[in-house]
Amino acid sequence: MLRDRHSRRVDYVRVSVTDRCNLRCIYCMPSDGAPRLPHQEILSYEEILRFVGVAARAGISKVRLTGGEPLLRKGFVYLVEEIAGRYPHLDLSLTTNGTLLAQYAADLRRAGLKRVNISVDSLDPDKYRSITRGGELKAALEGLEAALDEGLEPVKVNVVTLKHVNEEVEGFVELVCRLPVHVRFIEYMSPCGACDPQLYVPSDRVRRRLEALGPLKEAPPPAGAGPAIYFRLPGSRGTLGFISPMSSHICGECNRLRITADGKLKACLFSPGEVDVKSLLRSGASDEDILGSIRSCLKAKKRGRDQEASPRRAMYQVGG
Ligand code: SAM
Ligand code: SF4
């Protein structure tokens, strides 16, 4: 079992498979897009599989594939199939913007993907287009419906709330009344964000808007729930939750590691600290050496957020 130096159990790895994206969400990407990493800098599928194998043998039980937009990477279904086939006990999930999911949901299910998180920041097509700088809401919602049809459940919907941009909650309330999905309002993490820090909205403010619509009853979290609290409104099929990395102290429960598309291991989203796993993978290192690099990354993990240091990477590079 893996533990960090503060004895927190670490059983979850988020693997970013690409830094490319077909959207440019205002809170995640610079307006003129981002320079892409050269192909040879990105971990190959064999390298990802080797890393996941070492992590799984060391006690990692949850793996989430993310990006950039993971569904843009060629052969992504193959990666899912190989991970699920080699490590069937893993809870294998995906975070996607959903715009290509209708095309891939059935193949992903067959390949062994268990569940999916889909980012949909507004249910108003014009607002969605403006937040994503050109995205089509219809495509994301078709992806969401396809995920439900294929049984990739629980389906969670990620909403990053931005002040005076997408604070309306009514559409999401209607969504959880109609469909068995779990909407999570996520606080904008300005230290690794791309838009004005003033757009940050604390979860409490969103919660007050929901409470104005009806009594919120605490609900059990859906499978694989991270640091979110969930509620149900009378008659709703799904739930509404809050992820509050800025206003709550969620570091105490942090159980995760992240590996970037170019093979840098990170124990904390907010810290610049990284361990270069790609160099090890490419220099004939043994599995023991790779495990040693995971342990040394965890050993350097601080108890809480490093308020002094600023994160070196944007979210599309780390994977959220
Ligand atoms: N492209 C996929 C997507 O959008 O779901 C996966 C990658 S994206 C970086 C993963 C998650 O990070 C998304 O739910 C996104 O909304 C969230 N995210 C990105 N930048 C963020 C920020 N500055 N603060 C909070 N969440 C952020
Ligand atoms: Fe792309 Fe996801 Fe970032 Fe939006 S949040 S720009 S979809 S990586």
XYZ file of N, CA, C and O and ligand atoms in Angstrom, residues 14 16 18 20-23 25-29 64-71 94-98 117-121 157-162 184 186-195 245-246 269-270 314-320, ligand 1:
259
model
N -4.424 9.777 -11.390
C -5.035 10.403 -12.563
C -3.971 10.493 -13.644
O -2.904 11.055 -13.400
N -2.955 11.781 -17.306
C -3.281 12.639 -18.440
C -2.662 12.030 -19.692
O -1.464 11.774 -19.732
N -3.043 13.319 -22.889
C -2.714 14.311 -23.926
C -2.852 15.714 -23.341
O -3.617 15.920 -22.396
N -3.610 18.056 -25.596
C -4.414 18.679 -26.661
C -5.879 18.744 -26.255
O -6.360 17.904 -25.490
N -6.590 19.714 -26.800
C -8.025 19.798 -26.534
C -8.742 20.394 -27.733
O -8.164 21.190 -28.473
N -10.005 20.016 -27.920
C -10.812 20.595 -28.989
C -11.630 21.787 -28.488
O -12.366 22.395 -29.243
N -11.526 22.100 -27.182
C -12.168 23.306 -26.637
C -11.070 24.172 -25.999
O -9.942 23.711 -25.798
N -11.639 26.207 -22.823
C -12.454 26.777 -21.737
C -11.716 27.961 -21.113
O -10.501 27.870 -20.866
N -12.470 29.001 -20.825
C -11.827 30.255 -20.405
C -11.056 30.109 -19.095
O -10.083 30.812 -18.867
N -11.487 29.157 -18.233
C -10.827 28.999 -16.928
C -9.639 28.049 -17.000
O -8.935 27.859 -16.019
N -9.448 27.409 -18.165
C -8.433 26.353 -18.266
C -7.330 26.677 -19.260
O -6.156 26.441 -18.995
N -7.714 27.231 -20.410
C -6.757 27.459 -21.512
C -6.581 28.943 -21.799
O -7.542 29.693 -21.716
N -7.953 7.171 -13.210
C -8.798 8.026 -14.038
C -7.976 8.540 -15.209
O -6.870 9.058 -15.022
N -8.507 8.392 -16.426
C -7.832 8.898 -17.623
C -8.389 10.277 -17.938
O -9.610 10.492 -17.915
N -7.494 11.226 -18.216
C -7.920 12.603 -18.395
C -7.010 13.274 -19.417
O -6.277 12.623 -20.149
N -7.074 14.608 -19.516
C -6.247 15.326 -20.485
C -6.131 16.784 -20.073
O -6.348 17.103 -18.898
N -5.977 17.647 -21.019
C -6.504 17.788 -22.359
C -7.787 16.967 -22.551
O -8.426 16.586 -21.590
N -8.113 16.768 -23.804
C -9.293 15.954 -24.084
C -8.842 14.550 -24.473
O -8.341 14.343 -25.587
N -9.015 13.572 -23.563
C -8.476 12.237 -23.813
C -9.014 11.570 -25.076
O -8.303 10.811 -25.727
N -10.287 11.879 -25.442
C -10.872 11.193 -26.598
C -10.261 11.664 -27.920
O -10.526 11.098 -28.971
N -13.024 7.910 -16.615
C -12.589 8.885 -17.619
C -13.160 10.252 -17.279
O -14.301 10.348 -16.843
N -12.356 11.305 -17.476
C -12.903 12.668 -17.447
C -12.797 13.233 -18.853
O -11.723 13.207 -19.460
N -13.912 13.723 -19.367
C -13.965 14.189 -20.760
C -14.892 15.393 -20.860
O -15.775 15.566 -20.020
N -14.713 16.185 -21.924
C -15.694 17.253 -22.141
C -16.934 16.705 -22.854
O -17.883 17.441 -23.101
N -16.920 15.449 -23.206
C -18.116 14.772 -23.695
C -18.432 15.000 -25.162
O -19.283 14.305 -25.728
N -16.867 11.061 -16.012
C -17.197 12.420 -15.571
C -17.182 13.309 -16.813
O -16.225 13.250 -17.601
N -18.223 14.122 -16.965
C -18.338 14.956 -18.168
C -18.428 16.423 -17.748
O -19.237 16.774 -16.875
N -17.615 17.260 -18.361
C -17.630 18.680 -18.006
C -18.638 19.423 -18.869
O -18.514 19.431 -20.096
N -19.636 20.008 -18.221
C -20.644 20.811 -18.934
C -20.897 22.033 -18.056
O -21.592 21.948 -17.053
N -20.335 23.170 -18.428
C -20.354 24.323 -17.521
C -21.615 25.168 -17.598
O -21.836 26.010 -16.732
N -21.354 15.092 -13.650
C -21.216 16.275 -14.498
C -20.421 17.319 -13.724
O -20.784 17.658 -12.597
N -19.331 17.780 -14.307
C -18.503 18.796 -13.647
C -18.869 20.192 -14.142
O -18.926 20.421 -15.354
N -19.112 21.095 -13.206
C -19.452 22.476 -13.548
C -18.508 23.404 -12.768
O -18.574 23.447 -11.535
N -17.640 24.103 -13.449
C -16.791 25.079 -12.762
C -17.572 26.397 -12.743
O -17.859 26.967 -13.804
N -17.948 26.843 -11.552
C -18.792 28.034 -11.464
C -17.940 29.296 -11.496
O -16.966 29.414 -10.744
N -18.328 30.235 -12.342
C -17.607 31.510 -12.460
C -18.578 32.658 -12.218
O -19.712 32.644 -12.731
N -21.692 18.202 -10.058
C -20.828 18.734 -8.996
C -20.394 20.145 -9.377
O -19.781 20.350 -10.424
N -17.913 22.922 -9.007
C -16.503 22.930 -8.593
C -16.023 24.378 -8.467
O -16.285 25.193 -9.359
N -15.350 24.662 -7.389
C -14.784 26.011 -7.247
C -13.646 26.214 -8.238
O -12.802 25.320 -8.428
N -13.646 27.381 -8.842
C -12.581 27.743 -9.780
C -11.258 27.833 -9.009
O -11.141 28.582 -8.042
N -10.288 27.039 -9.467
C -8.974 27.067 -8.816
C -8.109 28.077 -9.552
O -7.469 27.737 -10.559
N -8.131 29.301 -9.055
C -7.417 30.357 -9.784
C -5.896 30.154 -9.826
O -5.285 30.529 -10.826
N -5.259 29.541 -8.807
C -3.799 29.406 -8.917
C -3.365 28.588 -10.141
O -2.273 28.774 -10.643
N -4.227 27.656 -10.596
C -3.841 26.934 -11.821
C -4.843 27.227 -12.934
O -5.024 26.416 -13.844
N -5.486 28.390 -12.871
C -6.502 28.726 -13.858
C -6.014 29.722 -14.886
O -4.907 30.249 -14.788
N -6.879 29.991 -15.871
C -6.478 30.849 -16.981
C -7.287 32.137 -17.055
O -7.052 32.957 -17.932
N -8.269 32.320 -16.154
C -9.040 33.563 -16.229
C -8.888 34.352 -14.929
O -8.165 33.954 -14.015
N -12.225 22.994 -3.427
C -10.785 22.949 -3.152
C -10.234 24.247 -2.590
O -9.171 24.248 -1.966
N -10.962 25.378 -2.795
C -10.452 26.668 -2.345
C -10.987 27.032 -0.953
O -10.251 27.538 -0.116
N -1.686 19.159 -6.783
C -2.062 20.042 -7.888
C -1.488 21.444 -7.715
O -1.146 22.125 -8.671
N -1.395 21.874 -6.472
C -1.015 23.258 -6.195
C 0.489 23.452 -6.001
O 0.931 24.556 -5.733
N -0.685 24.468 -15.988
C -2.108 24.761 -16.116
C -2.877 23.438 -16.070
O -2.300 22.371 -16.218
N -4.202 23.549 -15.909
C -5.006 22.338 -15.717
C -5.052 21.447 -16.958
O -5.123 20.232 -16.836
N -5.039 22.030 -18.149
C -5.103 21.176 -19.336
C -3.832 20.341 -19.455
O -3.782 19.347 -20.159
N -2.770 20.757 -18.732
C -1.526 19.990 -18.763
C -1.527 18.888 -17.698
O -0.912 17.860 -17.866
N -2.204 19.143 -16.582
C -2.175 18.186 -15.471
C -3.367 17.231 -15.527
O -3.266 16.083 -15.110
N -4.503 17.728 -16.001
C -5.659 16.825 -16.119
C -6.739 17.042 -15.088
O -7.672 16.270 -14.981
N -6.618 18.089 -14.289
C -7.665 18.421 -13.316
C -7.571 17.567 -12.067
O -6.674 16.746 -11.922
N -11.056 17.912 -21.106
C -11.622 17.119 -20.083
C -12.727 17.862 -19.363
O -12.867 19.058 -19.565
O -13.448 17.213 -18.609
C -10.615 16.600 -19.084
C -9.523 17.539 -18.640
S -10.054 18.922 -17.659
C -8.521 19.718 -17.301
C -10.508 18.115 -16.135
C -11.402 18.910 -15.221
O -10.672 20.025 -14.717
C -12.644 19.467 -15.878
O -13.789 19.079 -15.146
C -12.451 20.964 -15.804
O -13.670 21.633 -15.676
C -11.579 21.095 -14.576
N -10.812 22.344 -14.534
C -9.982 22.842 -15.466
N -9.436 24.002 -15.051
C -9.932 24.245 -13.805
C -9.753 25.286 -12.839
N -8.914 26.299 -13.040
N -10.437 25.205 -11.676
C -11.278 24.168 -11.424
N -11.478 23.142 -12.300
C -10.822 23.188 -13.471
